[in-house]
Amino acid sequence: MNLSRRRALGLGLAFPALLRAGRADAATVLKISHQFPGGTATEGDFRDRLCRRFAADIGERSKGTLAAEIYPGSSLMKTNAQFSALRKGALDMSLIPISYAGGDLPELNIGLMPGLVTSYDEGLGWKKRPIGQELAGFLAAKGVVIITWIWQAGGAASRSRPMVEVADAKGMKIRGGSREMDLVLQAAGASVLSLPSNELYAAMQTGACDAALTSSTSLTSFRLEELAKHLTTGRAKSYWFMLEPLLMSKAVFDRLSNEERDLVMSVGTELEEFGRNAAMEDDVRVAKIYQAAGAAVHDLDDGAIEQWRNLARETAWKDYAGKNETCARLIKLATEASS
């Protein structure tokens, strides 16, 4: 079987272990769970496509000794159960917003700290700076390994009026995406909801949610343009940047051979450029989709960004730093990385 044929198979719903042609029973098959809609190698949510690329690449380069099966749409397990399952070794891999685990590990809310990261360069630069090393070390100690660093800018879809400046949030029911974002919204006079992005459509449809802050990709993948009258984009500037990495259970990672671990990390690193480019493309594409659906599209300027950042600094940043010594150290390192 030639490489192009193997790659085509690998980019399907599941990377078939039988690529080893008669030796499939010896392959290590990794199960990758995520909450996003499933697609194909070239169409659909880029986070699903990234998982498929990962599956295809490790299959090809390992000559079938490693394989992966993709479970989109929380079809393997519920969204909020994924991180805990990674820690226990009950799930091999997941692509998930790191802040979803902030309830159990408040340190991880650094991955969606409003106003802290304001560009892709800044966020992806964490990996090679002390903040990234500290965060990766903390996760490893909790049983999770970062395979691919993925950052996404986000915006706000709203049902009735735009949410651009801080004053716009007053009186609205808003999903912020993290505890820290919720603190900022509450300080702005909003009511907040805590739910994963794959539940946003139903919440907005019923009126339980007036506005939703989420990544540009999720703003379209979950079809919120069907409900929203306004969109605030992250295509030029944003105070909402989310770390949403591809993760592996450390228990699973440690069971791999040295060669397999190196291969997994190498493929994961190579996919970071794809993730960045796809996220930036979605920042632009989301505006076109909402405009076509009849929504008014708004962008953030420096003044609006500074309003949100100042409010975040006095609320969410202070609250986070006061949690424990690790939180204080992480946010100090993160602010140093942006200076």
PDB file of C-alpha atoms in Angstrom, residues 15 19 22 49 53 59 66 93 125 128 131-132 134 137 166 183 190 214 224 233 236 283 289 300 315 328-329:
ATOM      1  CA  PHE A  15      -7.069   5.377  11.482  1.00  0.00           C
ATOM      2  CA  LEU A  19      -2.505  -0.666   8.000  1.00  0.00           C
ATOM      3  CA  GLY A  22      -1.669  -8.626   8.834  1.00  0.00           C
ATOM      4  CA  ARG A  49      -8.949  17.914  10.986  1.00  0.00           C
ATOM      5  CA  ARG A  53      -3.695  14.675  10.504  1.00  0.00           C
ATOM      6  CA  GLY A  59       0.488   5.854  11.403  1.00  0.00           C
ATOM      7  CA  LEU A  66       0.965   3.404  16.189  1.00  0.00           C
ATOM      8  CA  MET A  93      -5.906  11.702  24.076  1.00  0.00           C
ATOM      9  CA  GLY A 125       5.569  31.896  22.323  1.00  0.00           C
ATOM     10  CA  LYS A 128       9.590  28.110  24.733  1.00  0.00           C
ATOM     11  CA  ILE A 131       5.510  30.261  31.466  1.00  0.00           C
ATOM     12  CA  GLY A 132       5.109  27.374  29.031  1.00  0.00           C
ATOM     13  CA  GLU A 134       6.008  25.867  34.139  1.00  0.00           C
ATOM     14  CA  GLY A 137       5.457  20.763  34.126  1.00  0.00           C
ATOM     15  CA  VAL A 166     -17.511  46.725  28.708  1.00  0.00           C
ATOM     16  CA  LEU A 183     -15.560  37.314  36.926  1.00  0.00           C
ATOM     17  CA  ALA A 190     -23.729  40.635  33.314  1.00  0.00           C
ATOM     18  CA  THR A 214     -16.170  31.403  22.241  1.00  0.00           C
ATOM     19  CA  LEU A 224     -24.614  30.159  16.170  1.00  0.00           C
ATOM     20  CA  THR A 233     -14.958  39.266  15.898  1.00  0.00           C
ATOM     21  CA  ALA A 236      -8.065  42.145  14.163  1.00  0.00           C
ATOM     22  CA  ASP A 283     -11.095  34.612  12.555  1.00  0.00           C
ATOM     23  CA  ILE A 289     -20.494  33.664   7.522  1.00  0.00           C
ATOM     24  CA  LEU A 300     -12.651  45.553  18.571  1.00  0.00           C
ATOM     25  CA  THR A 315     -10.727  41.349  38.883  1.00  0.00           C
ATOM     26  CA  ALA A 328       0.720  33.585  41.390  1.00  0.00           C
ATOM     27  CA  ARG A 329       3.863  32.265  39.709  1.00  0.00           C
TER      28      ARG A 329
END
